[in-house]
mmCIF file of C-alpha atoms in Angstrom:
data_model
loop_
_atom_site.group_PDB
_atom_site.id
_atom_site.type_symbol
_atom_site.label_atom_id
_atom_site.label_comp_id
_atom_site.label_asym_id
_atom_site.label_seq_id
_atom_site.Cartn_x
_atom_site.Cartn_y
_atom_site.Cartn_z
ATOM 1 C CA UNK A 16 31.563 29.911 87.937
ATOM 2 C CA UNK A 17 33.610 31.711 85.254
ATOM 3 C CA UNK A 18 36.910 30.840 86.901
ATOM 4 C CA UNK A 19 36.009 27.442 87.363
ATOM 5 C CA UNK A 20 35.124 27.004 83.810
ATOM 6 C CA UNK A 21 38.422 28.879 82.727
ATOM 7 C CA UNK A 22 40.348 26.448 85.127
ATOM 8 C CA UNK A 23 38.797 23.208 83.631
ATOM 9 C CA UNK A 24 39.797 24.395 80.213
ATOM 10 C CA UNK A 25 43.648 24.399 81.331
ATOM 11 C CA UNK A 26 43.654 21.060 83.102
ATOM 12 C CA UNK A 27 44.526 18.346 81.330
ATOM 13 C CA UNK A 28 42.659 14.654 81.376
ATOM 14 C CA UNK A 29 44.218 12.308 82.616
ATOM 15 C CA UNK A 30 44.417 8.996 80.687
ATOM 16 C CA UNK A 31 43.598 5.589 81.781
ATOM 17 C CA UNK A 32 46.671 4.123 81.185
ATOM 18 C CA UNK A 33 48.452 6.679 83.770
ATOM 19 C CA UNK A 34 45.480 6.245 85.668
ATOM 20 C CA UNK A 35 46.495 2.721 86.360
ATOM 21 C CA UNK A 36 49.827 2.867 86.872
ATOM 22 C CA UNK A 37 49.348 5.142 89.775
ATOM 23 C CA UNK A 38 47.286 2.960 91.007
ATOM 24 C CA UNK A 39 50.270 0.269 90.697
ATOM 25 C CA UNK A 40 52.379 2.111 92.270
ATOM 26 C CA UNK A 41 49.838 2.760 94.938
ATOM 27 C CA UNK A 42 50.144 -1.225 95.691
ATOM 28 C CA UNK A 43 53.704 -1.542 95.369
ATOM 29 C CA UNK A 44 54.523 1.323 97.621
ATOM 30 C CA UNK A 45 51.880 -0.326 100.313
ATOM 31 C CA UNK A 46 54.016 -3.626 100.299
ATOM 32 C CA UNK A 47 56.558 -1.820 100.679
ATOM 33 C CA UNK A 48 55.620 0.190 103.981
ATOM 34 C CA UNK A 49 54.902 -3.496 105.282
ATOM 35 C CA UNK A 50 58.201 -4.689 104.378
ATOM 36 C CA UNK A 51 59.885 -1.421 105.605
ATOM 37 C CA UNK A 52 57.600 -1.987 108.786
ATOM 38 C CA UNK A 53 58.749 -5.334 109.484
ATOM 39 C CA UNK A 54 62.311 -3.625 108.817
ATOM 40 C CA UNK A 55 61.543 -1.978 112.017
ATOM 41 C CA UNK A 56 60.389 -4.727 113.931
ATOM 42 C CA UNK A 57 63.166 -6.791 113.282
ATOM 43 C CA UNK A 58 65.926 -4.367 113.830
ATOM 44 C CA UNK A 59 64.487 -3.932 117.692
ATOM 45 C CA UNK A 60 63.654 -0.432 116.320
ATOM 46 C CA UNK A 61 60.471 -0.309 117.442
ATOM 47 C CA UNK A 62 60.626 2.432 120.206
ATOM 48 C CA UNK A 63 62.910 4.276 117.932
ATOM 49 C CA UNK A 64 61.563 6.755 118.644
ATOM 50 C CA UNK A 65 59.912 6.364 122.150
ATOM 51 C CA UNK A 66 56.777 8.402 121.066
ATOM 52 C CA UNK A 67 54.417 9.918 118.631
ATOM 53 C CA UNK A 68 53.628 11.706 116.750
ATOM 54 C CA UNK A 69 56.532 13.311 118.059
ATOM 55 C CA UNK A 70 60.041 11.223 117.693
ATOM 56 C CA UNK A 71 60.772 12.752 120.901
ATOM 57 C CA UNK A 72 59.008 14.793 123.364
ATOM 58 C CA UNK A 73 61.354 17.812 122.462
ATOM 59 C CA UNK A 74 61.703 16.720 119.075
ATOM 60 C CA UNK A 75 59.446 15.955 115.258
ATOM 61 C CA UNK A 76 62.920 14.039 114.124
ATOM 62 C CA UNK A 77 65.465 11.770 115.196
ATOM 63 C CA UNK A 78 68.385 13.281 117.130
ATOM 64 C CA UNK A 79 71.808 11.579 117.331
ATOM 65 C CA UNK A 80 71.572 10.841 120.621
ATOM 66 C CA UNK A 81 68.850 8.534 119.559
ATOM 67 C CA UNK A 82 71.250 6.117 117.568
ATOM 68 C CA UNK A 83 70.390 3.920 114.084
ATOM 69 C CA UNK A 84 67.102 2.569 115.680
ATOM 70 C CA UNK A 85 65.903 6.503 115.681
ATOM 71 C CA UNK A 86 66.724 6.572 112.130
ATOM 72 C CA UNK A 87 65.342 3.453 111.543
ATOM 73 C CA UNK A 88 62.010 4.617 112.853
ATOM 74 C CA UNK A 89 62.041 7.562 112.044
ATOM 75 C CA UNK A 90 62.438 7.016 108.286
ATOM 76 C CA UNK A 91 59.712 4.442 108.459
ATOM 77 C CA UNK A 92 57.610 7.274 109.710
ATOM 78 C CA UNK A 93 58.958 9.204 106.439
ATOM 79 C CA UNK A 94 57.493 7.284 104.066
ATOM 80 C CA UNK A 95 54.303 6.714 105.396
ATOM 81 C CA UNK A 96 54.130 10.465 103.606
ATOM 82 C CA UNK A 97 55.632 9.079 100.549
ATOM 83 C CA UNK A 98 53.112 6.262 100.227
ATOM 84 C CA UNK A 99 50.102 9.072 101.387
ATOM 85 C CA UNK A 100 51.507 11.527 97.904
ATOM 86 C CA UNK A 101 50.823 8.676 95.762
ATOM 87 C CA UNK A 102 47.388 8.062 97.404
ATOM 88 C CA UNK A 103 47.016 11.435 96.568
ATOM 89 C CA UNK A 104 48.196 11.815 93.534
ATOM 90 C CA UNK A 105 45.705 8.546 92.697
ATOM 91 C CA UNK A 106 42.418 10.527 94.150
ATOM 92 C CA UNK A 107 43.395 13.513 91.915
ATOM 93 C CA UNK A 108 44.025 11.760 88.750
ATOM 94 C CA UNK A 109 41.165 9.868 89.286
ATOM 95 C CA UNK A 110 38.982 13.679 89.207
ATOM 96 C CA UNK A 111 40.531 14.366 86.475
ATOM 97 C CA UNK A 112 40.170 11.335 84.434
ATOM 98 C CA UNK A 113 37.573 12.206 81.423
ATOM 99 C CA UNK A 114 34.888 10.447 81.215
ATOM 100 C CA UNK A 115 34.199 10.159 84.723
ATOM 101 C CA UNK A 116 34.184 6.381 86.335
ATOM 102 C CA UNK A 117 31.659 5.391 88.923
ATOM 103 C CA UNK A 118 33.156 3.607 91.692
ATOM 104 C CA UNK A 119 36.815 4.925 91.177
ATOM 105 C CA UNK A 120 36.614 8.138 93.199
ATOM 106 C CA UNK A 121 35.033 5.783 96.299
ATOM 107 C CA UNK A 122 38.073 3.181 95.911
ATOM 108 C CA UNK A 123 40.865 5.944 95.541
ATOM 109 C CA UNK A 124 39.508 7.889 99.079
ATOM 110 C CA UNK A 125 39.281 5.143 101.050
ATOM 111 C CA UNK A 126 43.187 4.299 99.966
ATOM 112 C CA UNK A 127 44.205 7.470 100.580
ATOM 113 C CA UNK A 128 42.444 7.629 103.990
ATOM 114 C CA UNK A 129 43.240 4.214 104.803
ATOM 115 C CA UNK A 130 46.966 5.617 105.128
ATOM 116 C CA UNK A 131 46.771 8.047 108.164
ATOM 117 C CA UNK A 132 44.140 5.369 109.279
ATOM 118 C CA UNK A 133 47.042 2.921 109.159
ATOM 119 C CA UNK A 134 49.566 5.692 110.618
ATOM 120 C CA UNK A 135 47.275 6.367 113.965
ATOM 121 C CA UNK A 136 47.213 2.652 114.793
ATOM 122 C CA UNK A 137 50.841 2.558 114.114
ATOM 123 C CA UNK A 138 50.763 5.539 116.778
ATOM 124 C CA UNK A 139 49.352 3.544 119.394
ATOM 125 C CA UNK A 140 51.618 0.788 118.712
ATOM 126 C CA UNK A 141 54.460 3.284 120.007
ATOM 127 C CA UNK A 142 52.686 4.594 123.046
ATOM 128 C CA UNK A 143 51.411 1.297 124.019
ATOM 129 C CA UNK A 144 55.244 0.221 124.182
ATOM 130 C CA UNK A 145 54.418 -1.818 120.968
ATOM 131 C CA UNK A 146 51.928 -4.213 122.815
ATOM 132 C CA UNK A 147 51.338 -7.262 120.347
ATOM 133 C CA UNK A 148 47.991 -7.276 119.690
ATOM 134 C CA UNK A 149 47.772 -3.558 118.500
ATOM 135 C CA UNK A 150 51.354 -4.173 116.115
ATOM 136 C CA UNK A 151 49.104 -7.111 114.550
ATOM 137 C CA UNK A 152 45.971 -4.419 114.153
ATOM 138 C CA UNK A 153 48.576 -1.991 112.243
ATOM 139 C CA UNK A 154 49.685 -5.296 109.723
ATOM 140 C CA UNK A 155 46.290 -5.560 109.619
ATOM 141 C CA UNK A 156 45.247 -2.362 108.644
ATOM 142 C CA UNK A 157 47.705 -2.230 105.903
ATOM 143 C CA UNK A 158 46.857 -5.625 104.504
ATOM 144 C CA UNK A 159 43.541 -3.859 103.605
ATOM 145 C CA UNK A 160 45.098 -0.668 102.223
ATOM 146 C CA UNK A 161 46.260 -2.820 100.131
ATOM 147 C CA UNK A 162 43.232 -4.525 98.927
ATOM 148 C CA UNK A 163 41.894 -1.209 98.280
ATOM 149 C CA UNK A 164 44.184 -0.115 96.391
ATOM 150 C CA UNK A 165 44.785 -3.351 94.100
ATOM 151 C CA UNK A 166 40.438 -3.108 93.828
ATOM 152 C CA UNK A 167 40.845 0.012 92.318
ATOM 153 C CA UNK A 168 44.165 -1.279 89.749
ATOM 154 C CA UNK A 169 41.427 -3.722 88.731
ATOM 155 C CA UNK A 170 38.447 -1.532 88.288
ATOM 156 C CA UNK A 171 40.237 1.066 86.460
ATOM 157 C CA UNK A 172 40.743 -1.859 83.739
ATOM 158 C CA UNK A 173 37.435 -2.820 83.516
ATOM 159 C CA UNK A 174 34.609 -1.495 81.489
ATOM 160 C CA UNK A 175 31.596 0.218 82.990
ATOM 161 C CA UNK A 176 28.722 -2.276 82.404
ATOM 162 C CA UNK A 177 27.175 -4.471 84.962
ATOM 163 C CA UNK A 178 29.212 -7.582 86.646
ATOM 164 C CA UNK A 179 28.766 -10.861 84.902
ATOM 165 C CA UNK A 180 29.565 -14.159 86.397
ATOM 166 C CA UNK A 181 32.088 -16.444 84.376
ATOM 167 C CA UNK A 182 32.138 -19.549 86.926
ATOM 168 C CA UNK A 183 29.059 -21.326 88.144
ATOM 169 C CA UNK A 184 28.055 -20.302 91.860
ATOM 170 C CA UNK A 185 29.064 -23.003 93.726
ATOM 171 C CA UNK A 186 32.429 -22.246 92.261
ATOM 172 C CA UNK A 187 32.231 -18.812 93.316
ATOM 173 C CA UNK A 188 31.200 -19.258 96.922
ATOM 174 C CA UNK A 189 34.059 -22.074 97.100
ATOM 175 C CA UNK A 190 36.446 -18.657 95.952
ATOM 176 C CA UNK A 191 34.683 -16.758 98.582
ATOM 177 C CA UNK A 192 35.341 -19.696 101.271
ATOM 178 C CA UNK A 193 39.290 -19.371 100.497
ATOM 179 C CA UNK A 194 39.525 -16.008 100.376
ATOM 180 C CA UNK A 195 37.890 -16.572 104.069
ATOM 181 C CA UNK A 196 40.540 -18.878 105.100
ATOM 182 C CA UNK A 197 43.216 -16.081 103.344
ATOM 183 C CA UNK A 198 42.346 -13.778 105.814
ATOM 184 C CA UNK A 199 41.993 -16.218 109.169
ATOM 185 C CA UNK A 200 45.783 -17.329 108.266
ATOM 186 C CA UNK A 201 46.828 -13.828 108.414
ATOM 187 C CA UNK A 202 45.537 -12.622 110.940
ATOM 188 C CA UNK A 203 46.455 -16.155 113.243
ATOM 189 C CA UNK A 204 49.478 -15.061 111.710
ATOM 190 C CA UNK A 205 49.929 -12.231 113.804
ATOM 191 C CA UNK A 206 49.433 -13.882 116.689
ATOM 192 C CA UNK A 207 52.427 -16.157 115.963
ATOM 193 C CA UNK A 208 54.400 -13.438 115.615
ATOM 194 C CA UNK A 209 52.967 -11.419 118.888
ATOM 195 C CA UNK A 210 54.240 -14.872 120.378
ATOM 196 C CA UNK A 211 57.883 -14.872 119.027
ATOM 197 C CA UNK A 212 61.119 -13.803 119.876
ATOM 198 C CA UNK A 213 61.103 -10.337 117.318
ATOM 199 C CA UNK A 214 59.008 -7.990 119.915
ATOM 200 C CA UNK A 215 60.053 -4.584 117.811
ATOM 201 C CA UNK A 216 62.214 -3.522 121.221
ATOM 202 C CA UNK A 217 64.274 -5.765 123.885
ATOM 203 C CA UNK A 218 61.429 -4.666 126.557
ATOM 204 C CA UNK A 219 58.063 -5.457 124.559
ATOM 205 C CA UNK A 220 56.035 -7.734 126.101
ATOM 206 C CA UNK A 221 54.551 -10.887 124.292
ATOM 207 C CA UNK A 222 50.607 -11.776 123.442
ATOM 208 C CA UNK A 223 51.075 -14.928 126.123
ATOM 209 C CA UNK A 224 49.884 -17.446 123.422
ATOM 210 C CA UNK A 225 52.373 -20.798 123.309
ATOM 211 C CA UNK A 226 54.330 -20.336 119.929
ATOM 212 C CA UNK A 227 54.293 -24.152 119.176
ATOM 213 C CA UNK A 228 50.453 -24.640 119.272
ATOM 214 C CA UNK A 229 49.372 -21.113 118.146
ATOM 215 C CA UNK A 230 52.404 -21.896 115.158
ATOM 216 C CA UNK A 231 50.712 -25.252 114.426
ATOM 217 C CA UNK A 232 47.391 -23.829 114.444
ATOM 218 C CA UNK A 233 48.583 -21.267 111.604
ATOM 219 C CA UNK A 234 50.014 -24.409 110.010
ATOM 220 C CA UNK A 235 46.632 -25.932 109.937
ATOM 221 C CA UNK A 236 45.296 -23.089 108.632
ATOM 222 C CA UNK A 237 47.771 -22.946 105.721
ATOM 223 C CA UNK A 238 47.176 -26.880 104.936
ATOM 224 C CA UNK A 239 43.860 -25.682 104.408
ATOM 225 C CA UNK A 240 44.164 -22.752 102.129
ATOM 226 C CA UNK A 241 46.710 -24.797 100.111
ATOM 227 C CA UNK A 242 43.560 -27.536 100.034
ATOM 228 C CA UNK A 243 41.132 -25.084 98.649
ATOM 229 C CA UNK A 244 43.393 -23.608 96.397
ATOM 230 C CA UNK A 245 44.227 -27.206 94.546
ATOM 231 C CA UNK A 246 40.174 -27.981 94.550
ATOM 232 C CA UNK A 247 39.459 -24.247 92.839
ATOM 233 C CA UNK A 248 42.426 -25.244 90.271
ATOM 234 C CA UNK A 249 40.499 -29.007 89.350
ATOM 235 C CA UNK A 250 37.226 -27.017 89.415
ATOM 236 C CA UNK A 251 37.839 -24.305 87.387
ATOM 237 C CA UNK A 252 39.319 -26.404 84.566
ATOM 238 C CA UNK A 253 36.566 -28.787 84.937
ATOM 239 C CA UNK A 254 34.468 -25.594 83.773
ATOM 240 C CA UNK A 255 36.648 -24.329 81.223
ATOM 241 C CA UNK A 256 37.226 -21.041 83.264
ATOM 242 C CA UNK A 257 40.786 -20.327 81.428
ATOM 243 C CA UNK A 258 41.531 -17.081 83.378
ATOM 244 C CA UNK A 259 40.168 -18.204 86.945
ATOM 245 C CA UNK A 260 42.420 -21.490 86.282
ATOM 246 C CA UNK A 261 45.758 -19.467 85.621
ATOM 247 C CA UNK A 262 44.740 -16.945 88.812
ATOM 248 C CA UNK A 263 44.421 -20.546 91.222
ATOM 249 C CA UNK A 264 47.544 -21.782 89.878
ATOM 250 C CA UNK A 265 49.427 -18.402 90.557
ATOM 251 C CA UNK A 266 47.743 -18.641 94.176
ATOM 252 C CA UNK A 267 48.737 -21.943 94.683
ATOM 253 C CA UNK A 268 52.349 -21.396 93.654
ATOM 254 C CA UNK A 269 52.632 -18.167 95.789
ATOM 255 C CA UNK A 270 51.250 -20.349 98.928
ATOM 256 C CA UNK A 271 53.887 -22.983 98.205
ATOM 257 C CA UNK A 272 56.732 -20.304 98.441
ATOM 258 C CA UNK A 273 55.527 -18.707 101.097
ATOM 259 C CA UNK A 274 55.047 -22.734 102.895
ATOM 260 C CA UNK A 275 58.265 -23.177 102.280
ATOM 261 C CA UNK A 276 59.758 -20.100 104.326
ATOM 262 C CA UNK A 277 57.257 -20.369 107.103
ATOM 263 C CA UNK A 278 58.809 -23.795 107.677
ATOM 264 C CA UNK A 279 62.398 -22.918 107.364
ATOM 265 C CA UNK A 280 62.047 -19.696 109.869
ATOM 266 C CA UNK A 281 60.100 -22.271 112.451
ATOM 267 C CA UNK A 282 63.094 -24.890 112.005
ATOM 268 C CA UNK A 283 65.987 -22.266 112.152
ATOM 269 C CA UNK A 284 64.500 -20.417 115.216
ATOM 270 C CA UNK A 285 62.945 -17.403 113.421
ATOM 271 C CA UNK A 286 65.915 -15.650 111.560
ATOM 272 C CA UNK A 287 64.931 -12.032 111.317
ATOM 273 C CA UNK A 288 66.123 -12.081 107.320
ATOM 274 C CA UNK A 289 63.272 -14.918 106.525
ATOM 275 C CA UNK A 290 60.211 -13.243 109.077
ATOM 276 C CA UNK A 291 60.722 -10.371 106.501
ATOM 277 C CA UNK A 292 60.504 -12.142 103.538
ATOM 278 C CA UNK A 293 57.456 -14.118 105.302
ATOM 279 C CA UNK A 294 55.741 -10.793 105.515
ATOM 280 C CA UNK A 295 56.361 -9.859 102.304
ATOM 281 C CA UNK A 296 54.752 -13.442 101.349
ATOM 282 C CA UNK A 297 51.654 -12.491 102.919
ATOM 283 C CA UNK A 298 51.101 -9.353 101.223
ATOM 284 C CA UNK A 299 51.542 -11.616 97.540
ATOM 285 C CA UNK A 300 49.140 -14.124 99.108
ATOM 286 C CA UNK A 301 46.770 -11.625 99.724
ATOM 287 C CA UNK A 302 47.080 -10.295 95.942
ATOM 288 C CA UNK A 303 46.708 -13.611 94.382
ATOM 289 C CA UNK A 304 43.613 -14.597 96.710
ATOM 290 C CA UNK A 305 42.235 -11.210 95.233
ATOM 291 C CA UNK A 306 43.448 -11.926 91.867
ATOM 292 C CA UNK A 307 40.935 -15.183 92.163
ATOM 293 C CA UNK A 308 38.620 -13.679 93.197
ATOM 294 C CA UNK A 309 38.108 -11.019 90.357
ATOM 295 C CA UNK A 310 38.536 -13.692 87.968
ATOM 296 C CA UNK A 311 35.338 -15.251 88.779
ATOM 297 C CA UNK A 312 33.425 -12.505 87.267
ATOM 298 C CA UNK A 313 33.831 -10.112 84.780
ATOM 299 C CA UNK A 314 32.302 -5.944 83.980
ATOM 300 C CA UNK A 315 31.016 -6.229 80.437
ATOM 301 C CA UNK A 316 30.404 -2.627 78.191
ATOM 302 C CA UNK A 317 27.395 -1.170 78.405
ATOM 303 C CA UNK A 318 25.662 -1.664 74.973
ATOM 304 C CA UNK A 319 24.707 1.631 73.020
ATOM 305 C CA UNK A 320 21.312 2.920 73.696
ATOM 306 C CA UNK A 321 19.168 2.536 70.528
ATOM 307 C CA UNK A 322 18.866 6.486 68.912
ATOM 308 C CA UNK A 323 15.729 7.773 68.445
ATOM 309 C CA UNK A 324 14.246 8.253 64.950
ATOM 310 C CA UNK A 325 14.076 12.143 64.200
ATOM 311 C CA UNK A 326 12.059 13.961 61.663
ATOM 312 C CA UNK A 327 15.158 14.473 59.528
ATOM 313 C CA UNK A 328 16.273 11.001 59.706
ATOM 314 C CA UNK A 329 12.726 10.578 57.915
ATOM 315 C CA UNK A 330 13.065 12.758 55.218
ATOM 316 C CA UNK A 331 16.703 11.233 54.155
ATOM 317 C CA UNK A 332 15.339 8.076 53.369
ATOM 318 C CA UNK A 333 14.911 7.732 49.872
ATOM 319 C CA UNK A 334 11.170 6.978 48.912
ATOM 320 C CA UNK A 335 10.277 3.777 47.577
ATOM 321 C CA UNK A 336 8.426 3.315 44.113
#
């Protein structure tokens, strides 16, 4: 007990500005993995390296004989720890953060677990010879690594009191409803691409699913989540929610972009260049359908407990005539 006491003396808090930007970071480098991922994908560098979590049966790392999609993969592999040191880095900051946060330490685990989580599925996309449906599972898993991690950006920023609603309810389940239809266009999205021409490797067979209807289904889906989005924008103005208003309008705008290069890849036969920047849409969808939906409610401070009248607080006031 001594040396644990003598320990916490020499470590120093950390503050809740650093606190957050770790968390930050935490996001960006998760987007990043996905766009490093898709990298992969698109460079036929799937099989890279043929297995896991070996590159090679003889071998942790890439040989030469192995060529640039070894590297490739490889190097994806690589920063899968880079992305885990910041999780971990975020978990321990968070312990050392004075005074200590309820809810932070929960948030900060499950991003750091969510990683080799995220890693084993991307396992079994290898040694399933990247079979469709499991590459959409490991997108998938990552998409909610993500909204871990940008969770526990917000929470750190928020007070400790009890959640307050700042929209009517009706407003808040229509939120809830597009955040819904977020997620079903992502993960229909996956199936798209498990129908399309960039398999990860030359050999890698396809989900089956017609890319025309299963692409105009998506589209469907997108026509609605643009729909939602505008009615949340009218409605939240019509109640005078400010910050919920500007978070919609972001939304909607990121939507648009990412429209617009969902149409252009389908037109121009699926350049590899724009499926990458498509993925890298959905993980800034996903952020501003979160951003909504934290700006339907607010943490308020916990008010001061009233302090109890002591026997000395008695005495020192001044008697009366």
């Amino acid at each position: 007990m001594r040396r644990i006491c003598a320990v916490n003396r020499y470590v120093r808090p950390v503050s809740g500005t650093l606190l957050r930007r770790l968390a930050l970071t935490s996001i960006i480098a998760n987007v990043g993995i996905v766009v490093t991922g898709g990298a992969v994908r698109l460079t036929a560098s799937g099989l890279g390296c043929p297995t896991w979590p070996r590159c090679t049966d003889a071998s942790y790392v890439t040989t030469s004989e192995m060529g640039p999609h070894g590297v490739i993969e490889f190097g994806n592999r690589m920063l899968t720890f880079a992305v885990g040191l910041i999780a971990l880095a975020t978990v321990l900051a968070v312990l050392a953060h004075r005074p200590r946060r309820p809810g932070l330490l929960a948030l900060a685990v499950a991003v750091f677990l969510g990683i080799p989580a995220q890693a084993v599925i991307g396992g079994f996309t290898v040694l399933t010879n990247l079979n469709p449906w499991v590459v959409g599972l490991h997108f998938l898993a990552s998409m909610a690594v993500i909204a871990a991690a940008y969770a526990l950006w917000r929470r750190i920023a928020e007070p400790d009191g009890p959640t307050v609603a700042v929209v009517p309810a009706p407003l808040r389940a229509l939120a809830r409803v597009t955040t819904g239809v977020g997620v079903a266009v992502l993960v229909i999205g996956t199936w798209v691409t498990g129908s399309g021409p960039h398999a990860g490797d030359h050999g890698a067979a396809r989900n089956g699913l017609d890319p025309e209807t299963i692409s105009q289904v998506h589209a469907d889906g997108v026509f609605l989540l643009v729909g939602l989005s505008v009615a949340l924008i009218f409605a939240f103005r019509a109640a005078d929610a400010r910050r919920a208003t500007r978070a919609a309008v972001v939304l909607l705008a990121v939507e648009l972009g990412q429209g617009v290069i969902g149409f252009v890849q389908y037109f121009t036969h699926v350049p590899a260049v724009l499926v990458g920047a498509h993925m890298l849409g959905s993980c800034l969808v996903l952020l501003a359908t979160l951003s909504v939906q934290w700006s339907t409610r607010e943490r308020r401070p916990v008010a001061p407990a009233p302090r109890a009248v002591t026997p000395a607080d008695a005495e020192a006031v001044p008697a009366t005539a």
